[in-house]
């Protein structure tokens, strides 16, 4: 069995190797070329003492830390066989020989163009999103999976998310932790608690990329200070890729947290339709959201962004624009998930989208950016469909996030009802994720490069 190479079970915990050490092949300014079993990738380097021949861990496009050669070589030895076996399995599951019997002719023409290196127009993506017959849907998902494998091979990002506070000053119409939900008990982890959860995730479970998330703060200055302390506290202990997700904290806030050591920023624009945005977000403007996203990219953050699928009043054309907007923003990772009505929100009577609409959007994201995109299977999708992770990973996606918020708080981070994994311990989530990735031939590693 290949499986136990990846899962090293120690006395008290499971350590998951989320990253394969790579060897530095070349250094050009702040960019390095890294070799992983013969594959060359590029990453951004901020370490001062790096030389050709050194071994490193990279995550999310950044070099995280240098690792001693003997340690790296022993990990690579453990990985070698499974690395190639997983690749073989993935390749066999993402064959280019796609059954075309009964598949919509126009769809075949559009997707053929992509398979041979062409691009998809807004009209093409709009057409794909209206497809509903089973054979054609299947063809869409398989083509997206084929393109993912062809261009990005079998690596899968596995990030951890810690929800440090459910306090929120916004009144978003869809969200269960909006300030309008006065029945919800609010929490804010102490700096020490948040640092401890993160350090545990790194030490005990091997996470190399963590997202820190909360509702949008009312008092931005105070909140930024609190986050600076958390980020610095984590970085003082450990090398890790840290991503912030706190809503609109202001451009100065973004600058300060970058200085403190955050290198990723997760912020969805939720919808690219300005009118819909204004209706759903009282006293907020899409332009301000986009300004944050664009400024974060300018500062050097790797940005994860996306939209909600199936919002009441959202049209297919809106979703097409959402898909093209993430590409235009040149985001690092795309996070698109279904809207799920929350009983305590203004949209409690609305319905979620169907599963195939979500899968079509994941596939469409792959179609507009087949060479680069890291596409997340969101927890919201897993809440809608227990098989979402497997289905999504077989429809163009290549990224998952595990929730490592302590259970007592996770239950209170009630953005939508019955969240998947809301009662599952971290070890169980890791085991289940690894089993799934193993069965699909995916390496639970983000080679960390574009
Ligand atoms: N259904 C699905 N996703 C939601 N979010 C907030 N409320 C809901 C809901 N009811 C998402 C938003 C936000 C992210 C943190 O959670 O897209 O960006």
GROMACS .gro file of C-alpha atoms and ligand atoms in nm:
model
  468
    1UNK     CA    1   0.000   0.000   0.000
    2UNK     CA    2   0.119   0.341  -0.093
    3UNK     CA    3  -0.102   0.503   0.160
    4UNK     CA    4   0.106   0.473   0.466
    5UNK     CA    5   0.396   0.658   0.308
    6UNK     CA    6   0.192   0.969   0.328
    7UNK     CA    7   0.042   0.914   0.663
    8UNK     CA    8   0.299   0.883   0.935
    9UNK     CA    9   0.123   0.785   1.252
   10UNK     CA   10   0.307   0.882   1.567
   11UNK     CA   11   0.204   0.817   1.926
   12UNK     CA   12  -0.028   1.109   1.961
   13UNK     CA   13  -0.104   1.246   1.622
   14UNK     CA   14  -0.117   1.207   1.252
   15UNK     CA   15   0.134   1.402   1.052
   16UNK     CA   16   0.036   1.465   0.697
   17UNK     CA   17   0.302   1.547   0.448
   18UNK     CA   18   0.139   1.831   0.265
   19UNK     CA   19   0.449   1.918   0.077
   20UNK     CA   20   0.730   1.742  -0.096
   21UNK     CA   21   1.070   1.899  -0.044
   22UNK     CA   22   1.209   2.044  -0.366
   23UNK     CA   23   1.567   2.113  -0.469
   24UNK     CA   24   1.670   2.462  -0.573
   25UNK     CA   25   1.790   2.449  -0.932
   26UNK     CA   26   1.827   2.819  -1.009
   27UNK     CA   27   1.787   3.156  -0.840
   28UNK     CA   28   1.679   3.466  -1.034
   29UNK     CA   29   1.622   3.762  -0.804
   30UNK     CA   30   1.334   3.671  -0.575
   31UNK     CA   31   1.229   3.379  -0.796
   32UNK     CA   32   1.365   3.029  -0.767
   33UNK     CA   33   1.328   2.724  -0.988
   34UNK     CA   34   1.255   2.414  -0.785
   35UNK     CA   35   1.292   2.053  -0.894
   36UNK     CA   36   1.041   1.792  -0.771
   37UNK     CA   37   1.117   1.447  -0.906
   38UNK     CA   38   1.222   1.598  -1.237
   39UNK     CA   39   0.938   1.854  -1.259
   40UNK     CA   40   1.052   2.215  -1.260
   41UNK     CA   41   0.839   2.479  -1.088
   42UNK     CA   42   0.883   2.841  -0.996
   43UNK     CA   43   0.831   2.996  -0.651
   44UNK     CA   44   0.884   3.332  -0.481
   45UNK     CA   45   1.167   3.330  -0.229
   46UNK     CA   46   1.211   3.563   0.067
   47UNK     CA   47   1.478   3.360   0.250
   48UNK     CA   48   1.816   3.528   0.249
   49UNK     CA   49   2.047   3.229   0.282
   50UNK     CA   50   1.928   3.010  -0.004
   51UNK     CA   51   2.173   2.852  -0.249
   52UNK     CA   52   2.147   2.621  -0.548
   53UNK     CA   53   2.127   2.262  -0.428
   54UNK     CA   54   1.939   2.347  -0.106
   55UNK     CA   55   1.616   2.167  -0.025
   56UNK     CA   56   1.306   2.369   0.060
   57UNK     CA   57   0.934   2.345   0.126
   58UNK     CA   58   0.723   2.573  -0.089
   59UNK     CA   59   0.356   2.645  -0.039
   60UNK     CA   60   0.109   2.863  -0.216
   61UNK     CA   61   0.378   2.993  -0.450
   62UNK     CA   62   0.619   3.087  -0.172
   63UNK     CA   63   0.930   2.923  -0.035
   64UNK     CA   64   0.833   2.853   0.326
   65UNK     CA   65   1.148   2.709   0.476
   66UNK     CA   66   1.482   2.550   0.408
   67UNK     CA   67   1.509   2.187   0.518
   68UNK     CA   68   1.828   1.992   0.594
   69UNK     CA   69   1.938   1.780   0.296
   70UNK     CA   70   1.945   1.449   0.482
   71UNK     CA   71   1.592   1.505   0.609
   72UNK     CA   72   1.472   1.610   0.263
   73UNK     CA   73   1.630   1.308   0.100
   74UNK     CA   74   1.467   1.070   0.348
   75UNK     CA   75   1.123   1.227   0.287
   76UNK     CA   76   1.180   1.212  -0.088
   77UNK     CA   77   1.270   0.846  -0.057
   78UNK     CA   78   0.941   0.779   0.121
   79UNK     CA   79   0.756   0.970  -0.144
   80UNK     CA   80   0.927   0.845  -0.457
   81UNK     CA   81   0.725   0.533  -0.522
   82UNK     CA   82   0.392   0.676  -0.418
   83UNK     CA   83   0.451   0.995  -0.617
   84UNK     CA   84   0.473   0.809  -0.946
   85UNK     CA   85   0.199   0.560  -0.854
   86UNK     CA   86  -0.041   0.839  -0.767
   87UNK     CA   87   0.039   1.015  -1.093
   88UNK     CA   88  -0.030   0.697  -1.288
   89UNK     CA   89  -0.364   0.646  -1.113
   90UNK     CA   90  -0.465   1.007  -1.174
   91UNK     CA   91  -0.376   0.976  -1.539
   92UNK     CA   92  -0.586   0.663  -1.578
   93UNK     CA   93  -0.883   0.842  -1.416
   94UNK     CA   94  -0.857   1.148  -1.638
   95UNK     CA   95  -0.827   0.991  -1.978
   96UNK     CA   96  -0.845   1.200  -2.293
   97UNK     CA   97  -1.066   0.934  -2.453
   98UNK     CA   98  -1.402   1.080  -2.361
   99UNK     CA   99  -1.726   0.904  -2.458
  100UNK     CA  100  -1.913   1.133  -2.698
  101UNK     CA  101  -2.223   0.926  -2.765
  102UNK     CA  102  -2.532   1.134  -2.711
  103UNK     CA  103  -2.333   1.443  -2.613
  104UNK     CA  104  -2.454   1.784  -2.733
  105UNK     CA  105  -2.277   1.863  -3.065
  106UNK     CA  106  -2.221   2.228  -2.998
  107UNK     CA  107  -2.071   2.144  -2.659
  108UNK     CA  108  -1.830   1.899  -2.822
  109UNK     CA  109  -1.714   2.173  -3.060
  110UNK     CA  110  -1.657   2.422  -2.780
  111UNK     CA  111  -1.466   2.176  -2.564
  112UNK     CA  112  -1.262   2.043  -2.857
  113UNK     CA  113  -1.132   2.393  -2.905
  114UNK     CA  114  -1.013   2.399  -2.543
  115UNK     CA  115  -0.858   2.055  -2.560
  116UNK     CA  116  -0.648   2.177  -2.854
  117UNK     CA  117  -0.531   2.488  -2.673
  118UNK     CA  118  -0.797   2.744  -2.769
  119UNK     CA  119  -0.993   2.969  -2.539
  120UNK     CA  120  -1.356   2.995  -2.429
  121UNK     CA  121  -1.569   3.306  -2.485
  122UNK     CA  122  -1.838   3.438  -2.252
  123UNK     CA  123  -2.093   3.294  -2.492
  124UNK     CA  124  -1.931   2.950  -2.475
  125UNK     CA  125  -1.929   2.953  -2.095
  126UNK     CA  126  -2.290   3.074  -2.089
  127UNK     CA  127  -2.384   2.785  -2.316
  128UNK     CA  128  -2.200   2.534  -2.096
  129UNK     CA  129  -2.385   2.659  -1.788
  130UNK     CA  130  -2.723   2.588  -1.952
  131UNK     CA  131  -2.646   2.224  -2.032
  132UNK     CA  132  -2.865   1.982  -1.838
  133UNK     CA  133  -2.863   1.637  -1.999
  134UNK     CA  134  -2.668   1.378  -1.811
  135UNK     CA  135  -2.435   1.263  -2.088
  136UNK     CA  136  -2.335   1.616  -2.177
  137UNK     CA  137  -2.284   1.708  -1.811
  138UNK     CA  138  -2.062   1.409  -1.769
  139UNK     CA  139  -1.866   1.514  -2.075
  140UNK     CA  140  -1.816   1.864  -1.930
  141UNK     CA  141  -1.680   1.727  -1.600
  142UNK     CA  142  -1.453   1.473  -1.765
  143UNK     CA  143  -1.310   1.732  -2.001
  144UNK     CA  144  -1.239   1.967  -1.710
  145UNK     CA  145  -1.069   1.682  -1.525
  146UNK     CA  146  -0.864   1.597  -1.832
  147UNK     CA  147  -0.748   1.958  -1.870
  148UNK     CA  148  -0.660   1.978  -1.499
  149UNK     CA  149  -0.447   1.664  -1.526
  150UNK     CA  150  -0.286   1.764  -1.854
  151UNK     CA  151  -0.173   2.104  -1.734
  152UNK     CA  152  -0.132   2.075  -1.359
  153UNK     CA  153  -0.086   1.705  -1.295
  154UNK     CA  154  -0.204   1.554  -0.969
  155UNK     CA  155  -0.110   1.799  -0.699
  156UNK     CA  156  -0.388   1.908  -0.468
  157UNK     CA  157  -0.366   2.199  -0.225
  158UNK     CA  158  -0.473   2.114   0.126
  159UNK     CA  159  -0.508   2.424   0.340
  160UNK     CA  160  -0.635   2.455   0.695
  161UNK     CA  161  -0.877   2.726   0.804
  162UNK     CA  162  -0.908   2.869   1.154
  163UNK     CA  163  -1.214   3.084   1.227
  164UNK     CA  164  -1.074   3.316   1.491
  165UNK     CA  165  -1.392   3.518   1.555
  166UNK     CA  166  -1.758   3.521   1.449
  167UNK     CA  167  -1.809   3.887   1.538
  168UNK     CA  168  -1.923   4.081   1.234
  169UNK     CA  169  -2.027   4.437   1.160
  170UNK     CA  170  -2.187   4.362   0.822
  171UNK     CA  171  -2.548   4.290   0.742
  172UNK     CA  172  -2.508   4.066   0.436
  173UNK     CA  173  -2.851   3.933   0.341
  174UNK     CA  174  -2.738   3.571   0.299
  175UNK     CA  175  -2.505   3.526   0.593
  176UNK     CA  176  -2.585   3.357   0.923
  177UNK     CA  177  -2.320   3.548   1.120
  178UNK     CA  178  -2.434   3.888   0.995
  179UNK     CA  179  -2.489   4.150   1.264
  180UNK     CA  180  -2.863   4.105   1.204
  181UNK     CA  181  -2.852   3.761   1.367
  182UNK     CA  182  -2.884   3.870   1.726
  183UNK     CA  183  -2.958   3.522   1.857
  184UNK     CA  184  -2.607   3.399   1.785
  185UNK     CA  185  -2.349   3.379   2.065
  186UNK     CA  186  -2.038   3.566   1.952
  187UNK     CA  187  -1.677   3.467   2.022
  188UNK     CA  188  -1.330   3.602   1.959
  189UNK     CA  189  -1.034   3.377   2.030
  190UNK     CA  190  -0.760   3.529   2.239
  191UNK     CA  191  -0.427   3.591   2.065
  192UNK     CA  192  -0.271   3.308   2.266
  193UNK     CA  193  -0.552   3.067   2.177
  194UNK     CA  194  -0.534   3.147   1.805
  195UNK     CA  195  -0.155   3.111   1.801
  196UNK     CA  196  -0.180   2.780   1.983
  197UNK     CA  197  -0.437   2.638   1.739
  198UNK     CA  198  -0.218   2.741   1.445
  199UNK     CA  199   0.106   2.611   1.595
  200UNK     CA  200  -0.065   2.280   1.677
  201UNK     CA  201  -0.191   2.255   1.321
  202UNK     CA  202   0.164   2.300   1.196
  203UNK     CA  203   0.340   2.084   1.455
  204UNK     CA  204   0.095   1.803   1.512
  205UNK     CA  205  -0.071   1.782   1.174
  206UNK     CA  206   0.192   1.915   0.934
  207UNK     CA  207  -0.010   2.199   0.779
  208UNK     CA  208   0.203   2.433   0.574
  209UNK     CA  209  -0.068   2.680   0.472
  210UNK     CA  210  -0.331   2.825   0.704
  211UNK     CA  211  -0.618   3.065   0.646
  212UNK     CA  212  -0.721   3.286   0.940
  213UNK     CA  213  -1.083   3.396   0.901
  214UNK     CA  214  -1.338   3.606   1.089
  215UNK     CA  215  -1.638   3.828   1.032
  216UNK     CA  216  -1.565   4.187   0.931
  217UNK     CA  217  -1.454   4.390   1.235
  218UNK     CA  218  -1.626   4.710   1.348
  219UNK     CA  219  -1.316   4.859   1.506
  220UNK     CA  220  -1.054   4.805   1.236
  221UNK     CA  221  -0.754   4.947   1.421
  222UNK     CA  222  -0.805   4.735   1.726
  223UNK     CA  223  -0.866   4.429   1.510
  224UNK     CA  224  -0.552   4.483   1.301
  225UNK     CA  225  -0.344   4.503   1.617
  226UNK     CA  226  -0.499   4.178   1.736
  227UNK     CA  227  -0.421   4.010   1.401
  228UNK     CA  228  -0.067   4.145   1.393
  229UNK     CA  229  -0.009   3.982   1.730
  230UNK     CA  230  -0.151   3.651   1.606
  231UNK     CA  231   0.046   3.652   1.281
  232UNK     CA  232   0.370   3.748   1.450
  233UNK     CA  233   0.306   3.493   1.723
  234UNK     CA  234   0.261   3.212   1.470
  235UNK     CA  235   0.557   3.320   1.258
  236UNK     CA  236   0.781   3.339   1.561
  237UNK     CA  237   0.716   2.969   1.618
  238UNK     CA  238   0.691   2.833   1.269
  239UNK     CA  239   0.742   2.875   0.898
  240UNK     CA  240   0.400   2.865   0.737
  241UNK     CA  241   0.207   3.031   0.455
  242UNK     CA  242  -0.053   3.251   0.625
  243UNK     CA  243  -0.361   3.377   0.447
  244UNK     CA  244  -0.596   3.637   0.596
  245UNK     CA  245  -0.972   3.650   0.543
  246UNK     CA  246  -1.130   3.926   0.748
  247UNK     CA  247  -1.343   4.115   0.495
  248UNK     CA  248  -1.272   4.481   0.420
  249UNK     CA  249  -1.009   4.577   0.675
  250UNK     CA  250  -0.896   4.882   0.478
  251UNK     CA  251  -0.595   4.927   0.254
  252UNK     CA  252  -0.372   5.028   0.547
  253UNK     CA  253  -0.490   4.715   0.726
  254UNK     CA  254  -0.376   4.505   0.431
  255UNK     CA  255  -0.038   4.677   0.436
  256UNK     CA  256   0.007   4.619   0.807
  257UNK     CA  257  -0.081   4.252   0.796
  258UNK     CA  258   0.150   4.198   0.498
  259UNK     CA  259   0.429   4.353   0.704
  260UNK     CA  260   0.336   4.126   0.994
  261UNK     CA  261   0.393   3.825   0.766
  262UNK     CA  262   0.063   3.735   0.595
  263UNK     CA  263   0.117   3.639   0.231
  264UNK     CA  264  -0.228   3.530   0.117
  265UNK     CA  265  -0.565   3.706   0.122
  266UNK     CA  266  -0.898   3.531   0.079
  267UNK     CA  267  -1.183   3.760  -0.010
  268UNK     CA  268  -1.469   3.677  -0.241
  269UNK     CA  269  -1.632   3.957  -0.433
  270UNK     CA  270  -1.952   3.748  -0.387
  271UNK     CA  271  -2.111   3.872  -0.713
  272UNK     CA  272  -1.979   4.085  -0.998
  273UNK     CA  273  -2.327   4.232  -1.055
  274UNK     CA  274  -2.317   4.575  -0.891
  275UNK     CA  275  -2.692   4.603  -0.840
  276UNK     CA  276  -2.721   4.259  -0.690
  277UNK     CA  277  -2.418   4.333  -0.473
  278UNK     CA  278  -2.575   4.650  -0.336
  279UNK     CA  279  -2.904   4.475  -0.267
  280UNK     CA  280  -2.734   4.199  -0.068
  281UNK     CA  281  -2.478   4.414   0.116
  282UNK     CA  282  -2.637   4.718   0.280
  283UNK     CA  283  -2.406   5.021   0.293
  284UNK     CA  284  -2.138   4.840   0.094
  285UNK     CA  285  -2.006   4.878  -0.256
  286UNK     CA  286  -1.864   4.626  -0.497
  287UNK     CA  287  -1.603   4.882  -0.602
  288UNK     CA  288  -1.460   4.893  -0.250
  289UNK     CA  289  -1.442   4.514  -0.232
  290UNK     CA  290  -1.261   4.500  -0.566
  291UNK     CA  291  -1.028   4.779  -0.457
  292UNK     CA  292  -0.921   4.564  -0.161
  293UNK     CA  293  -0.865   4.263  -0.384
  294UNK     CA  294  -0.666   4.459  -0.642
  295UNK     CA  295  -0.459   4.637  -0.379
  296UNK     CA  296  -0.380   4.309  -0.203
  297UNK     CA  297  -0.245   4.173  -0.532
  298UNK     CA  298  -0.040   4.490  -0.581
  299UNK     CA  299   0.110   4.449  -0.233
  300UNK     CA  300   0.224   4.099  -0.321
  301UNK     CA  301  -0.046   3.889  -0.155
  302UNK     CA  302  -0.153   3.574  -0.332
  303UNK     CA  303  -0.525   3.628  -0.361
  304UNK     CA  304  -0.801   3.368  -0.331
  305UNK     CA  305  -1.131   3.502  -0.457
  306UNK     CA  306  -1.462   3.406  -0.612
  307UNK     CA  307  -1.836   3.434  -0.581
  308UNK     CA  308  -2.152   3.276  -0.450
  309UNK     CA  309  -2.344   3.054  -0.689
  310UNK     CA  310  -2.723   3.060  -0.696
  311UNK     CA  311  -2.798   3.384  -0.516
  312UNK     CA  312  -3.162   3.488  -0.552
  313UNK     CA  313  -3.182   3.720  -0.852
  314UNK     CA  314  -2.850   3.603  -0.999
  315UNK     CA  315  -2.863   3.512  -1.370
  316UNK     CA  316  -2.646   3.280  -1.581
  317UNK     CA  317  -2.494   3.593  -1.738
  318UNK     CA  318  -2.398   3.715  -1.390
  319UNK     CA  319  -2.222   3.386  -1.316
  320UNK     CA  320  -2.039   3.406  -1.649
  321UNK     CA  321  -1.916   3.753  -1.552
  322UNK     CA  322  -1.806   3.620  -1.210
  323UNK     CA  323  -1.601   3.352  -1.382
  324UNK     CA  324  -1.435   3.600  -1.615
  325UNK     CA  325  -1.374   3.845  -1.333
  326UNK     CA  326  -1.163   3.604  -1.125
  327UNK     CA  327  -0.954   3.536  -1.430
  328UNK     CA  328  -0.915   3.906  -1.503
  329UNK     CA  329  -0.812   3.970  -1.143
  330UNK     CA  330  -0.537   3.713  -1.193
  331UNK     CA  331  -0.618   3.548  -0.862
  332UNK     CA  332  -0.416   3.259  -0.732
  333UNK     CA  333  -0.707   3.044  -0.622
  334UNK     CA  334  -1.074   3.043  -0.715
  335UNK     CA  335  -1.330   2.992  -0.443
  336UNK     CA  336  -1.685   2.951  -0.575
  337UNK     CA  337  -1.949   2.788  -0.358
  338UNK     CA  338  -2.327   2.755  -0.351
  339UNK     CA  339  -2.545   2.995  -0.160
  340UNK     CA  340  -2.719   2.803   0.120
  341UNK     CA  341  -3.015   2.975   0.288
  342UNK     CA  342  -2.981   3.041   0.659
  343UNK     CA  343  -3.301   3.054   0.866
  344UNK     CA  344  -3.188   3.365   1.054
  345UNK     CA  345  -3.099   3.560   0.740
  346UNK     CA  346  -3.308   3.780   0.514
  347UNK     CA  347  -3.292   3.513   0.244
  348UNK     CA  348  -3.422   3.231   0.462
  349UNK     CA  349  -3.698   3.143   0.213
  350UNK     CA  350  -3.470   3.120  -0.092
  351UNK     CA  351  -3.345   2.791  -0.242
  352UNK     CA  352  -2.987   2.677  -0.298
  353UNK     CA  353  -2.866   2.599  -0.652
  354UNK     CA  354  -2.859   2.240  -0.771
  355UNK     CA  355  -2.546   2.031  -0.753
  356UNK     CA  356  -2.482   2.031  -1.127
  357UNK     CA  357  -2.483   2.409  -1.143
  358UNK     CA  358  -2.199   2.414  -0.890
  359UNK     CA  359  -2.007   2.144  -1.076
  360UNK     CA  360  -2.056   2.327  -1.407
  361UNK     CA  361  -1.911   2.643  -1.253
  362UNK     CA  362  -1.605   2.453  -1.124
  363UNK     CA  363  -1.556   2.301  -1.469
  364UNK     CA  364  -1.610   2.639  -1.638
  365UNK     CA  365  -1.338   2.793  -1.418
  366UNK     CA  366  -1.104   2.523  -1.540
  367UNK     CA  367  -1.209   2.598  -1.900
  368UNK     CA  368  -1.126   2.967  -1.876
  369UNK     CA  369  -0.796   2.907  -1.699
  370UNK     CA  370  -0.685   2.553  -1.765
  371UNK     CA  371  -0.313   2.610  -1.728
  372UNK     CA  372  -0.300   2.773  -1.387
  373UNK     CA  373  -0.615   2.769  -1.183
  374UNK     CA  374  -0.627   2.630  -0.835
  375UNK     CA  375  -0.993   2.565  -0.786
  376UNK     CA  376  -1.134   2.496  -0.444
  377UNK     CA  377  -1.409   2.250  -0.354
  378UNK     CA  378  -1.580   2.457  -0.087
  379UNK     CA  379  -1.732   2.339   0.239
  380UNK     CA  380  -2.061   2.493   0.128
  381UNK     CA  381  -2.064   2.257  -0.169
  382UNK     CA  382  -1.986   1.967   0.063
  383UNK     CA  383  -2.282   2.076   0.274
  384UNK     CA  384  -2.507   2.063  -0.031
  385UNK     CA  385  -2.378   1.725  -0.144
  386UNK     CA  386  -2.183   1.476   0.071
  387UNK     CA  387  -2.005   1.355  -0.244
  388UNK     CA  388  -1.905   1.707  -0.348
  389UNK     CA  389  -1.537   1.670  -0.280
  390UNK     CA  390  -1.493   1.368  -0.501
  391UNK     CA  391  -1.724   1.506  -0.767
  392UNK     CA  392  -1.556   1.847  -0.765
  393UNK     CA  393  -1.204   1.704  -0.783
  394UNK     CA  394  -1.320   1.502  -1.085
  395UNK     CA  395  -1.466   1.813  -1.251
  396UNK     CA  396  -1.163   2.040  -1.268
  397UNK     CA  397  -1.099   2.128  -0.901
  398UNK     CA  398  -0.766   2.071  -0.730
  399UNK     CA  399  -0.788   2.216  -0.385
  400UNK     CA  400  -0.958   2.149  -0.052
  401UNK     CA  401  -0.968   2.321   0.283
  402UNK     CA  402  -0.992   2.150   0.620
  403UNK     CA  403  -1.157   2.325   0.911
  404UNK     CA  404  -0.930   2.321   1.212
  405UNK     CA  405  -1.122   2.567   1.427
  406UNK     CA  406  -1.175   2.416   1.775
  407UNK     CA  407  -1.518   2.246   1.778
  408UNK     CA  408  -1.668   2.471   2.045
  409UNK     CA  409  -1.611   2.771   1.816
  410UNK     CA  410  -1.674   2.596   1.486
  411UNK     CA  411  -2.039   2.542   1.582
  412UNK     CA  412  -2.074   2.916   1.635
  413UNK     CA  413  -1.926   3.008   1.298
  414UNK     CA  414  -2.272   2.959   1.162
  415UNK     CA  415  -2.255   3.124   0.816
  416UNK     CA  416  -2.501   2.868   0.675
  417UNK     CA  417  -2.679   2.575   0.840
  418UNK     CA  418  -2.546   2.220   0.892
  419UNK     CA  419  -2.197   2.296   0.766
  420UNK     CA  420  -2.012   1.987   0.649
  421UNK     CA  421  -1.737   1.878   0.890
  422UNK     CA  422  -1.874   2.100   1.166
  423UNK     CA  423  -1.854   1.815   1.416
  424UNK     CA  424  -1.552   1.629   1.280
  425UNK     CA  425  -1.216   1.634   1.455
  426UNK     CA  426  -0.904   1.732   1.263
  427UNK     CA  427  -0.752   1.384   1.259
  428UNK     CA  428  -1.066   1.233   1.117
  429UNK     CA  429  -1.081   1.502   0.848
  430UNK     CA  430  -0.721   1.439   0.753
  431UNK     CA  431  -0.776   1.064   0.728
  432UNK     CA  432  -1.086   1.107   0.520
  433UNK     CA  433  -0.916   1.359   0.291
  434UNK     CA  434  -0.611   1.141   0.241
  435UNK     CA  435  -0.822   0.836   0.168
  436UNK     CA  436  -1.014   1.029  -0.095
  437UNK     CA  437  -0.703   1.183  -0.253
  438UNK     CA  438  -0.537   0.844  -0.254
  439UNK     CA  439  -0.832   0.687  -0.433
  440UNK     CA  440  -0.816   0.960  -0.698
  441UNK     CA  441  -0.439   0.950  -0.745
  442UNK     CA  442  -0.388   1.299  -0.611
  443UNK     CA  443  -0.085   1.399  -0.408
  444UNK     CA  444  -0.193   1.596  -0.101
  445UNK     CA  445   0.065   1.854  -0.170
  446UNK     CA  446   0.072   2.194  -0.312
  447UNK     CA  447   0.392   2.214  -0.501
  448UNK     CA  448   0.347   2.576  -0.431
  449UNK     CA  449   0.417   2.716  -0.768
  450UNK     CA  450   0.258   2.864  -1.072
  451LIG     N1  451  -2.423   3.027   0.196
  451LIG     C1  452  -2.303   3.002   0.139
  451LIG     N2  453  -2.194   3.075   0.163
  451LIG     C2  454  -2.203   3.177   0.248
  451LIG     N3  455  -2.114   3.268   0.290
  451LIG     C3  456  -2.174   3.350   0.377
  451LIG     N4  457  -2.302   3.314   0.393
  451LIG     C4  458  -2.325   3.208   0.313
  451LIG     C5  459  -2.437   3.128   0.284
  451LIG     N5  460  -2.556   3.149   0.341
  451LIG     C6  461  -1.978   3.276   0.237
  451LIG     C7  462  -1.949   3.411   0.173
  451LIG     C8  463  -1.825   3.458   0.243
  451LIG     C9  464  -1.769   3.332   0.302
  451LIG    C10  465  -1.681   3.351   0.420
  451LIG     O1  466  -1.884   3.261   0.339
  451LIG     O2  467  -1.925   3.394   0.035
  451LIG     O3  468  -1.733   3.522   0.158
   0.00000   0.00000   0.00000
